[in-house]
């Protein structure tokens, strides 16, 4: 499988029927979109990091027991420029692009200036997001690309900066029942201040229903959180939400803006400007959705790095939130293509295994609480929040399990207390060979695996009017290296994690990042 990591994918833009084995539930109607890097070399040039590859979008349309597959490369400006030059000319986080040595001085000077104040890539290879009635391919820059969710054709390029001052933005927004989307972005040195901006993209209003109006035109700033340092904002990948609060983790993984400005000149990539500061604590910001202000209580924990929030909920005067946490920033380095090839998906002695952690933030006043007292009163968790001097609360998490990543759950329970979470088992390697379901009450875990198969992030789809939280199916695209066995979309029973059906495709699938399921009625 190692050779596949640097091998360019081939797109299959025409719809083709997959071979279904088993019986797909009649209620399962919709399209699973999956996004990830697919092109790793152009001409004589290659990307250094797997995350940098140019996006390929995959679609699995499920209707009346059948599955139709297609894929397309995202026709971003990055894709167009690289292909026109027959070499990589647009820099990515882990790969700095340099001009053809044969180019003249003026071209080289312009390239240098473009990297001093970088205009980031629009290679949205991380996820799909929905704003209003539109779907976008996204990474974490200020650019997103609108796509047709049926044909996967690339449409408008949208710049967040035209609507609000964010240079970077999360690729994991949250959605409410009304269709509003909530996200967070970083505004760097705007009016001499660096801050994090929580914003809301409202659902399409009646007056805009029949107009071709970008949903971001009506964006609303909910709250700004000052960065603790002007030129070294914290990196983040996601955030948490409950009915009344947002949870934002300002972690000691920092992006050095000054180093980014000189990276091209120094011959290093932008990823080298990310610095983990283990001597610093992690700040936990709790934002009140009613007042749009950060609560007065200061919560913090030890140094950690979080990419994925699992869920958050409120209970008995506490905000409880679950995250997947790492002790250092070695995860990014594990995805350099040279590293992936070296380890071939086998166990790596330097691998930093993630922990599924549960934190509990007490909401009650601590004015009459003595220093050293634990304010967490929940019986079902060992998470603590101990009062320190100056009224700060030092939070320690309960570890629910180890080696768990890419968490997904029944999104109907988003912001509410949940019991079940689905993810990939990454106990020994960043390359998952198992899908896992954890019962957060009993800590029991069940698995799905098959020899020589590598499943993607599992996506849970609830059965309409289901009887329980886990009444539904789990979808995962699976890469198979078994001779004579093609890759497939896997459908598992959400309760037992037993196979219900699979749909084999007659084209190779590639490792991807994240997926988005669109119910048939929303297509």
Coordinates of C-alpha atoms in Angstrom, one line a residue:
X1 CA 0.0 0.0 0.0
X2 CA 2.9 2.4 0.6
X3 CA 3.4 3.0 -3.1
X4 CA -0.1 4.3 -3.4
X5 CA 0.7 7.3 -1.2
X6 CA 2.7 9.1 -3.8
X7 CA 0.9 7.7 -6.8
X8 CA -1.4 10.1 -8.6
X9 CA -5.1 9.2 -8.6
X10 CA -7.1 9.0 -11.8
X11 CA -10.5 10.7 -11.9
X12 CA -13.7 8.9 -13.1
X13 CA -16.1 11.8 -13.8
X14 CA -18.7 9.7 -15.5
X15 CA -21.1 7.9 -13.2
X16 CA -20.6 4.1 -12.9
X17 CA -22.6 1.6 -11.0
X18 CA -20.9 -0.3 -8.2
X19 CA -21.4 -4.0 -7.6
X20 CA -23.5 -4.3 -4.5
X21 CA -23.0 -7.3 -2.2
X22 CA -25.6 -7.7 0.6
X23 CA -28.7 -5.6 0.9
X24 CA -28.7 -1.8 1.4
X25 CA -31.5 -0.6 3.7
X26 CA -34.3 0.9 1.7
X27 CA -34.3 4.1 3.9
X28 CA -30.7 4.9 3.0
X29 CA -31.0 7.4 0.2
X30 CA -28.4 10.1 -0.4
X31 CA -24.8 10.8 -1.4
X32 CA -21.6 10.4 0.5
X33 CA -19.0 12.9 -0.6
X34 CA -15.3 12.2 0.4
X35 CA -12.4 14.5 -0.1
X36 CA -8.6 14.1 0.1
X37 CA -5.4 14.6 -1.8
X38 CA -5.0 12.8 -5.1
X39 CA -2.2 14.3 -7.2
X40 CA 1.3 14.2 -5.7
X41 CA 3.5 14.9 -8.7
X42 CA 3.3 17.3 -11.7
X43 CA 6.0 17.0 -14.3
X44 CA 9.3 16.6 -12.7
X45 CA 8.2 18.1 -9.3
X46 CA 6.5 16.3 -6.4
X47 CA 4.9 17.3 -3.1
X48 CA 6.7 16.4 0.1
X49 CA 3.7 16.0 2.3
X50 CA 0.6 13.9 1.9
X51 CA -1.7 16.7 3.0
X52 CA -0.4 18.9 0.2
X53 CA -1.6 16.7 -2.7
X54 CA -4.2 18.3 -5.0
X55 CA -7.7 17.4 -4.2
X56 CA -9.8 14.6 -5.6
X57 CA -13.4 14.4 -4.7
X58 CA -15.3 11.1 -4.6
X59 CA -19.1 10.6 -4.7
X60 CA -21.1 7.5 -3.7
X61 CA -24.7 8.1 -4.6
X62 CA -27.0 5.6 -2.9
X63 CA -30.5 5.2 -4.2
X64 CA -33.0 2.3 -4.2
X65 CA -30.4 -0.2 -3.1
X66 CA -27.9 0.8 -5.7
X67 CA -24.6 2.8 -5.5
X68 CA -23.3 5.0 -8.3
X69 CA -19.7 6.2 -8.0
X70 CA -17.8 9.0 -9.7
X71 CA -14.8 11.2 -8.9
X72 CA -13.2 14.4 -10.1
X73 CA -10.2 16.5 -9.4
X74 CA -11.0 19.9 -7.8
X75 CA -10.3 22.4 -10.6
X76 CA -8.9 25.0 -8.2
X77 CA -6.6 27.9 -9.3
X78 CA -3.8 25.8 -7.8
X79 CA -4.7 22.9 -10.0
X80 CA -4.9 25.1 -13.1
X81 CA -1.6 26.9 -12.4
X82 CA 0.3 23.7 -11.7
X83 CA -1.0 21.9 -14.7
X84 CA -0.4 24.8 -17.1
X85 CA 3.2 25.0 -15.9
X86 CA 3.6 21.2 -15.8
X87 CA 5.3 21.7 -12.4
X88 CA 4.2 22.6 -8.9
X89 CA 4.2 26.4 -8.8
X90 CA 1.8 27.0 -5.9
X91 CA 3.2 26.4 -2.4
X92 CA 1.4 24.3 0.2
X93 CA 1.9 24.0 3.9
X94 CA 4.5 21.2 3.7
X95 CA 5.9 21.9 0.2
X96 CA 7.5 25.2 -0.9
X97 CA 7.3 25.7 -4.7
X98 CA 10.2 27.3 -6.4
X99 CA 10.3 28.7 -10.0
X100 CA 11.8 26.8 -12.9
X101 CA 15.6 27.3 -12.7
X102 CA 15.5 28.4 -16.3
X103 CA 13.1 31.4 -15.5
X104 CA 14.6 34.9 -15.5
X105 CA 15.3 37.1 -12.5
X106 CA 12.0 39.0 -12.7
X107 CA 9.9 35.8 -12.4
X108 CA 12.0 34.8 -9.5
X109 CA 11.6 38.2 -7.8
X110 CA 7.9 38.1 -8.2
X111 CA 7.7 34.6 -6.8
X112 CA 9.8 35.8 -3.8
X113 CA 7.4 38.7 -3.1
X114 CA 4.4 36.5 -3.4
X115 CA 5.7 34.3 -0.6
X116 CA 6.7 37.2 1.7
X117 CA 3.0 38.1 2.0
X118 CA 1.6 34.7 0.9
X119 CA -1.6 34.4 -1.0
X120 CA -2.7 30.9 0.2
X121 CA -3.7 28.0 -1.9
X122 CA -7.4 27.2 -2.8
X123 CA -6.6 23.5 -2.9
X124 CA -9.5 22.4 -0.7
X125 CA -8.5 18.8 0.0
X126 CA -9.6 18.5 3.6
X127 CA -13.4 18.4 3.8
X128 CA -16.7 19.6 2.5
X129 CA -18.8 22.3 4.2
X130 CA -22.3 23.6 3.6
X131 CA -23.1 27.3 3.7
X132 CA -26.8 28.1 2.9
X133 CA -27.8 25.7 0.1
X134 CA -24.3 25.5 -1.3
X135 CA -21.5 23.0 -0.8
X136 CA -17.8 23.8 -0.8
X137 CA -14.5 22.0 -0.9
X138 CA -12.3 23.4 1.9
X139 CA -8.9 23.2 3.5
X140 CA -8.0 25.8 6.2
X141 CA -7.1 28.9 4.2
X142 CA -9.2 31.9 3.4
X143 CA -10.4 30.2 0.1
X144 CA -13.1 27.7 -0.4
X145 CA -14.4 26.3 -3.7
X146 CA -18.1 25.9 -4.5
X147 CA -18.8 22.5 -6.1
X148 CA -21.8 20.8 -7.7
X149 CA -22.6 17.9 -5.2
X150 CA -24.0 15.8 -8.0
X151 CA -21.5 16.1 -10.8
X152 CA -18.5 17.2 -8.6
X153 CA -17.8 20.1 -11.1
X154 CA -15.8 23.0 -9.6
X155 CA -17.6 26.3 -9.5
X156 CA -17.0 29.6 -7.8
X157 CA -13.9 30.5 -5.8
X158 CA -14.9 32.2 -2.6
X159 CA -12.6 34.3 -0.4
X160 CA -13.6 34.6 3.3
X161 CA -11.7 37.9 3.4
X162 CA -14.4 39.6 1.3
X163 CA -16.9 39.0 4.0
X164 CA -14.9 39.0 7.3
X165 CA -11.2 39.4 8.1
X166 CA -10.1 35.8 8.6
X167 CA -6.8 34.6 7.0
X168 CA -7.4 31.0 8.2
X169 CA -10.6 29.1 8.9
X170 CA -11.6 25.7 10.4
X171 CA -12.7 23.0 8.0
X172 CA -15.1 21.6 10.6
X173 CA -18.1 23.9 11.1
X174 CA -21.2 23.0 13.1
X175 CA -24.8 23.1 11.9
X176 CA -28.1 23.5 13.8
X177 CA -31.6 22.2 12.9
X178 CA -32.5 25.5 11.2
X179 CA -29.6 25.2 8.7
X180 CA -27.3 27.8 10.2
X181 CA -23.6 27.1 10.1
X182 CA -21.1 28.1 12.8
X183 CA -17.4 28.3 12.3
X184 CA -14.2 29.9 13.5
X185 CA -11.3 31.7 11.8
X186 CA -8.1 33.5 12.7
X187 CA -7.6 37.2 11.9
X188 CA -3.9 38.0 11.8
X189 CA -2.6 41.4 12.7
X190 CA -5.8 43.2 11.5
X191 CA -5.7 46.7 12.9
X192 CA -2.6 45.7 15.0
X193 CA -4.6 42.8 16.7
X194 CA -4.6 39.1 16.1
X195 CA -7.8 37.4 17.2
X196 CA -10.0 34.4 16.7
X197 CA -13.5 35.1 15.2
X198 CA -16.5 32.9 15.8
X199 CA -19.0 33.5 13.1
X200 CA -22.4 32.4 11.9
X201 CA -23.5 31.8 8.3
X202 CA -27.3 32.0 8.4
X203 CA -29.6 29.6 6.6
X204 CA -30.9 31.0 3.3
X205 CA -33.6 33.5 4.0
X206 CA -36.9 33.7 2.1
X207 CA -35.9 36.9 0.4
X208 CA -32.7 35.2 -0.9
X209 CA -34.2 31.8 -1.7
X210 CA -34.5 32.4 -5.4
X211 CA -31.4 34.6 -5.8
X212 CA -27.8 33.5 -6.5
X213 CA -26.5 35.2 -3.3
X214 CA -23.5 33.8 -1.6
X215 CA -24.5 32.7 1.9
X216 CA -21.4 34.4 3.3
X217 CA -22.8 37.7 2.3
X218 CA -25.0 37.5 5.4
X219 CA -22.3 36.3 7.7
X220 CA -22.6 37.4 11.4
X221 CA -19.7 37.8 13.8
X222 CA -20.7 36.2 17.1
X223 CA -17.6 36.8 19.2
X224 CA -13.9 37.6 19.0
X225 CA -11.3 36.0 21.3
X226 CA -8.0 37.9 21.6
X227 CA -4.9 35.8 20.7
X228 CA -2.4 35.6 23.6
X229 CA 0.3 36.7 21.2
X230 CA 0.1 39.1 18.2
X231 CA 2.3 37.2 15.8
X232 CA 2.0 33.6 17.0
X233 CA -1.7 32.5 16.8
X234 CA -2.6 29.1 17.9
X235 CA -3.3 26.4 15.3
X236 CA -6.7 24.6 15.5
X237 CA -8.7 22.3 13.3
X238 CA -12.1 22.2 15.0
X239 CA -14.1 23.5 18.0
X240 CA -17.0 22.5 20.2
X241 CA -20.6 23.6 20.6
X242 CA -23.5 23.1 23.0
X243 CA -26.9 24.7 23.2
X244 CA -25.5 27.6 25.1
X245 CA -21.7 27.6 24.7
X246 CA -18.9 27.4 22.2
X247 CA -15.6 25.7 23.3
X248 CA -12.4 26.9 21.7
X249 CA -9.0 25.4 22.7
X250 CA -6.1 27.8 22.3
X251 CA -3.3 25.2 22.3
X252 CA 0.5 25.7 22.4
X253 CA 0.9 24.8 18.8
X254 CA 1.6 28.1 17.2
X255 CA 2.1 29.6 13.8
X256 CA 5.0 32.0 13.7
X257 CA 3.9 34.7 11.2
X258 CA 7.3 36.4 10.9
X259 CA 9.0 33.1 10.2
X260 CA 6.3 32.4 7.6
X261 CA 7.2 35.6 5.8
X262 CA 10.8 34.6 5.5
X263 CA 10.3 30.9 4.9
X264 CA 10.7 31.1 1.1
X265 CA 14.0 33.1 1.5
X266 CA 15.3 30.6 4.0
X267 CA 14.5 27.6 1.9
X268 CA 12.0 26.0 4.3
X269 CA 8.3 25.2 4.1
X270 CA 5.6 26.9 6.0
X271 CA 5.0 23.9 8.2
X272 CA 8.4 24.5 9.8
X273 CA 6.9 27.7 11.1
X274 CA 4.5 25.7 13.3
X275 CA 6.0 25.4 16.8
X276 CA 4.9 23.3 19.7
X277 CA 5.6 25.0 23.0
X278 CA 5.3 22.2 25.7
X279 CA 6.3 24.7 28.4
X280 CA 3.0 26.5 28.0
X281 CA -0.4 25.4 29.2
X282 CA -3.5 25.0 27.0
X283 CA -6.2 27.6 27.4
X284 CA -9.8 26.5 27.2
X285 CA -12.2 29.4 26.2
X286 CA -15.8 29.0 27.0
X287 CA -18.0 31.4 25.0
X288 CA -21.6 32.1 26.1
X289 CA -23.8 32.0 23.0
X290 CA -26.4 34.3 24.6
X291 CA -24.0 37.1 25.6
X292 CA -21.4 36.4 22.8
X293 CA -18.7 36.9 25.4
X294 CA -16.1 34.6 26.9
X295 CA -17.1 33.5 30.4
X296 CA -15.1 35.1 33.3
X297 CA -13.8 31.8 34.7
X298 CA -10.4 30.9 33.3
X299 CA -10.0 27.2 32.4
X300 CA -6.7 25.7 31.4
X301 CA -5.0 22.3 31.2
X302 CA -1.5 21.0 30.4
X303 CA 0.1 21.1 27.0
X304 CA -1.7 19.1 24.3
X305 CA -2.6 19.2 20.7
X306 CA -6.2 18.6 19.5
X307 CA -7.2 18.3 15.9
X308 CA -10.7 16.8 16.4
X309 CA -13.4 17.6 18.9
X310 CA -15.8 14.7 19.4
X311 CA -18.8 16.4 21.0
X312 CA -19.8 18.7 23.9
X313 CA -22.8 18.9 26.1
X314 CA -24.2 20.5 29.3
X315 CA -25.1 18.6 32.4
X316 CA -25.8 19.6 36.0
X317 CA -23.9 22.9 35.9
X318 CA -21.0 21.6 33.8
X319 CA -19.9 21.8 30.2
X320 CA -18.5 18.4 29.2
X321 CA -16.5 18.1 26.1
X322 CA -14.6 15.2 24.4
X323 CA -11.5 15.6 22.2
X324 CA -8.8 13.5 20.6
X325 CA -5.6 14.7 22.0
X326 CA -1.9 14.2 21.3
X327 CA 1.1 14.9 23.6
X328 CA 3.2 16.5 20.9
X329 CA 3.1 17.6 17.2
X330 CA 4.7 14.6 15.7
X331 CA 1.5 13.6 13.9
X332 CA 2.0 16.1 11.1
X333 CA 5.6 14.8 10.5
X334 CA 4.2 11.2 10.2
X335 CA 2.5 12.2 6.9
X336 CA 5.5 13.3 5.0
X337 CA 5.5 11.0 2.0
X338 CA 9.0 9.8 2.7
X339 CA 7.9 8.8 6.2
X340 CA 4.8 7.0 5.0
X341 CA 6.9 5.1 2.5
X342 CA 9.5 4.3 5.1
X343 CA 7.0 2.8 7.6
X344 CA 4.6 1.3 5.0
X345 CA 1.8 1.5 7.5
X346 CA 3.6 -0.7 10.1
X347 CA 4.2 0.2 13.7
X348 CA 6.5 3.2 14.2
X349 CA 8.5 3.5 17.4
X350 CA 8.2 7.3 17.2
X351 CA 4.4 7.3 16.7
X352 CA 2.5 9.5 19.2
X353 CA -0.7 7.6 20.0
X354 CA -3.8 9.9 20.5
X355 CA -6.0 9.7 23.6
X356 CA -9.7 10.1 23.7
X357 CA -10.1 12.7 26.5
X358 CA -13.2 14.0 28.4
X359 CA -13.0 17.3 30.1
X360 CA -15.6 18.8 32.5
X361 CA -15.9 22.6 33.0
X362 CA -17.8 23.7 36.1
X363 CA -20.1 26.7 35.4
X364 CA -20.8 27.6 39.0
X365 CA -19.1 30.5 40.8
X366 CA -15.9 29.5 42.6
X367 CA -15.8 32.5 44.9
X368 CA -16.5 30.5 48.1
X369 CA -14.3 27.6 47.0
X370 CA -10.9 27.0 48.5
X371 CA -7.7 26.8 46.5
X372 CA -7.0 23.1 45.8
X373 CA -10.7 22.0 45.7
X374 CA -12.1 20.1 42.7
X375 CA -15.2 21.8 41.4
X376 CA -16.4 18.9 39.2
X377 CA -19.4 17.2 40.8
X378 CA -20.4 14.7 38.1
X379 CA -20.4 11.1 39.3
X380 CA -19.8 9.4 35.9
X381 CA -16.4 11.0 35.1
X382 CA -13.0 11.2 36.8
X383 CA -12.4 14.6 35.0
X384 CA -11.4 17.3 37.5
X385 CA -11.2 21.1 37.6
X386 CA -9.1 22.2 40.6
X387 CA -9.1 25.8 41.7
X388 CA -5.7 27.5 41.7
X389 CA -4.5 30.9 42.8
X390 CA -6.1 33.9 41.0
X391 CA -9.2 31.8 40.5
X392 CA -8.0 29.8 37.6
X393 CA -9.2 26.2 37.2
X394 CA -6.7 23.6 36.3
X395 CA -8.6 20.9 34.3
X396 CA -7.5 17.2 34.1
X397 CA -9.2 14.9 31.6
X398 CA -10.5 11.4 31.9
X399 CA -9.0 9.2 29.3
X400 CA -11.8 7.0 27.7
X401 CA -9.5 5.1 25.4
X402 CA -6.2 5.2 23.4
X403 CA -5.5 5.0 19.7
X404 CA -8.8 6.5 18.5
X405 CA -9.1 9.1 15.7
X406 CA -11.4 10.6 13.1
X407 CA -14.4 10.6 15.5
X408 CA -17.9 10.7 14.1
X409 CA -21.3 10.2 15.9
X410 CA -25.0 10.5 15.4
X411 CA -25.1 14.3 14.6
X412 CA -28.6 14.5 16.0
X413 CA -26.9 14.3 19.3
X414 CA -24.4 17.1 18.5
X415 CA -24.3 19.4 21.5
X416 CA -26.2 16.9 23.7
X417 CA -25.0 14.0 25.8
X418 CA -24.0 11.1 23.6
X419 CA -23.1 7.5 24.3
X420 CA -21.6 6.1 21.1
X421 CA -18.7 7.3 18.9
X422 CA -17.3 5.8 15.8
X423 CA -13.8 6.2 14.6
X424 CA -10.6 4.7 13.2
X425 CA -8.3 2.5 15.4
X426 CA -4.9 4.0 15.1
X427 CA -3.2 2.3 18.0
X428 CA 0.0 1.4 16.2
X429 CA 0.1 3.6 13.1
X430 CA -1.5 6.7 11.5
X431 CA -2.9 4.2 8.9
X432 CA -6.1 2.7 10.2
X433 CA -6.8 -0.9 9.6
X434 CA -9.9 -1.1 11.8
X435 CA -13.2 0.8 12.4
X436 CA -14.1 1.1 16.0
X437 CA -17.2 1.9 18.0
X438 CA -16.9 3.0 21.6
X439 CA -19.6 3.1 24.3
X440 CA -18.6 6.1 26.3
X441 CA -20.6 4.9 29.3
X442 CA -19.2 1.3 29.6
X443 CA -15.9 2.0 27.7
X444 CA -16.7 -1.2 25.7
X445 CA -15.4 -1.2 22.1
X446 CA -16.4 -3.2 19.0
X447 CA -14.4 -3.4 15.8
X448 CA -14.7 -4.1 12.1
X449 CA -11.6 -5.1 10.1
X450 CA -10.6 -7.2 7.1
X451 CA -7.2 -8.4 6.0
X452 CA -5.3 -6.0 3.7
X453 CA -8.0 -3.4 4.0
X454 CA -7.7 0.3 5.1
X455 CA -11.0 2.0 6.0
X456 CA -11.6 5.7 5.9
X457 CA -13.2 7.9 8.6
X458 CA -16.6 6.2 9.4
X459 CA -19.7 8.4 8.8
X460 CA -22.8 7.5 10.9
X461 CA -26.2 7.9 9.2
X462 CA -29.2 7.6 11.6
X463 CA -32.3 5.6 10.5
X464 CA -35.4 7.9 10.2
X465 CA -37.3 7.6 13.5
X466 CA -34.7 5.3 14.9
X467 CA -35.2 3.6 18.2
X468 CA -31.8 4.4 19.7
X469 CA -28.8 6.7 19.3
X470 CA -26.9 4.0 17.3
X471 CA -29.9 2.9 15.2
X472 CA -28.5 3.5 11.7
X473 CA -25.6 2.6 9.5
X474 CA -21.9 3.5 9.3
X475 CA -20.4 4.3 5.9
X476 CA -16.7 4.0 5.1
X477 CA -14.7 3.9 1.9
X478 CA -12.3 1.0 2.1
X479 CA -9.0 0.6 0.2
X480 CA -8.3 -3.1 -0.6
X481 CA -4.9 -4.5 -1.5
X482 CA -6.2 -8.0 -1.8
X483 CA -5.6 -9.5 -5.3
X484 CA -8.8 -9.7 -7.2
X485 CA -10.7 -7.7 -4.7
X486 CA -11.6 -4.1 -5.6
X487 CA -12.0 -1.2 -3.2
X488 CA -15.4 -0.6 -1.9
X489 CA -17.9 1.5 0.1
X490 CA -18.7 -0.4 3.3
X491 CA -22.1 -0.2 5.1
X492 CA -22.1 -1.4 8.7
X493 CA -24.9 -1.8 11.2
X494 CA -24.5 1.1 13.7
X495 CA -25.4 -1.1 16.6
X496 CA -23.3 -4.2 16.0
X497 CA -20.7 -2.9 13.5
X498 CA -21.5 -6.0 11.4
X499 CA -21.4 -5.7 7.7
X500 CA -24.8 -5.0 6.0
X501 CA -23.6 -4.5 2.5
X502 CA -20.7 -3.3 0.4
X503 CA -20.5 -1.7 -3.0
X504 CA -17.3 -2.6 -5.0
X505 CA -16.1 0.0 -7.5
X506 CA -14.1 -0.9 -10.6
X507 CA -11.5 1.9 -10.0
X508 CA -8.8 2.3 -7.3
X509 CA -9.8 4.4 -4.3
X510 CA -7.2 6.4 -2.5
X511 CA -6.7 7.4 1.2
X512 CA -8.8 10.5 1.9
X513 CA -9.5 12.8 4.8
X514 CA -13.1 13.6 5.6
X515 CA -16.6 12.9 4.3
X516 CA -20.0 14.6 4.2
X517 CA -23.4 12.8 3.7
X518 CA -26.1 14.6 1.9
X519 CA -29.6 13.1 2.3
X520 CA -31.5 12.7 -1.0
X521 CA -34.0 15.4 -0.1
X522 CA -31.2 18.0 0.2
X523 CA -29.6 17.2 -3.2

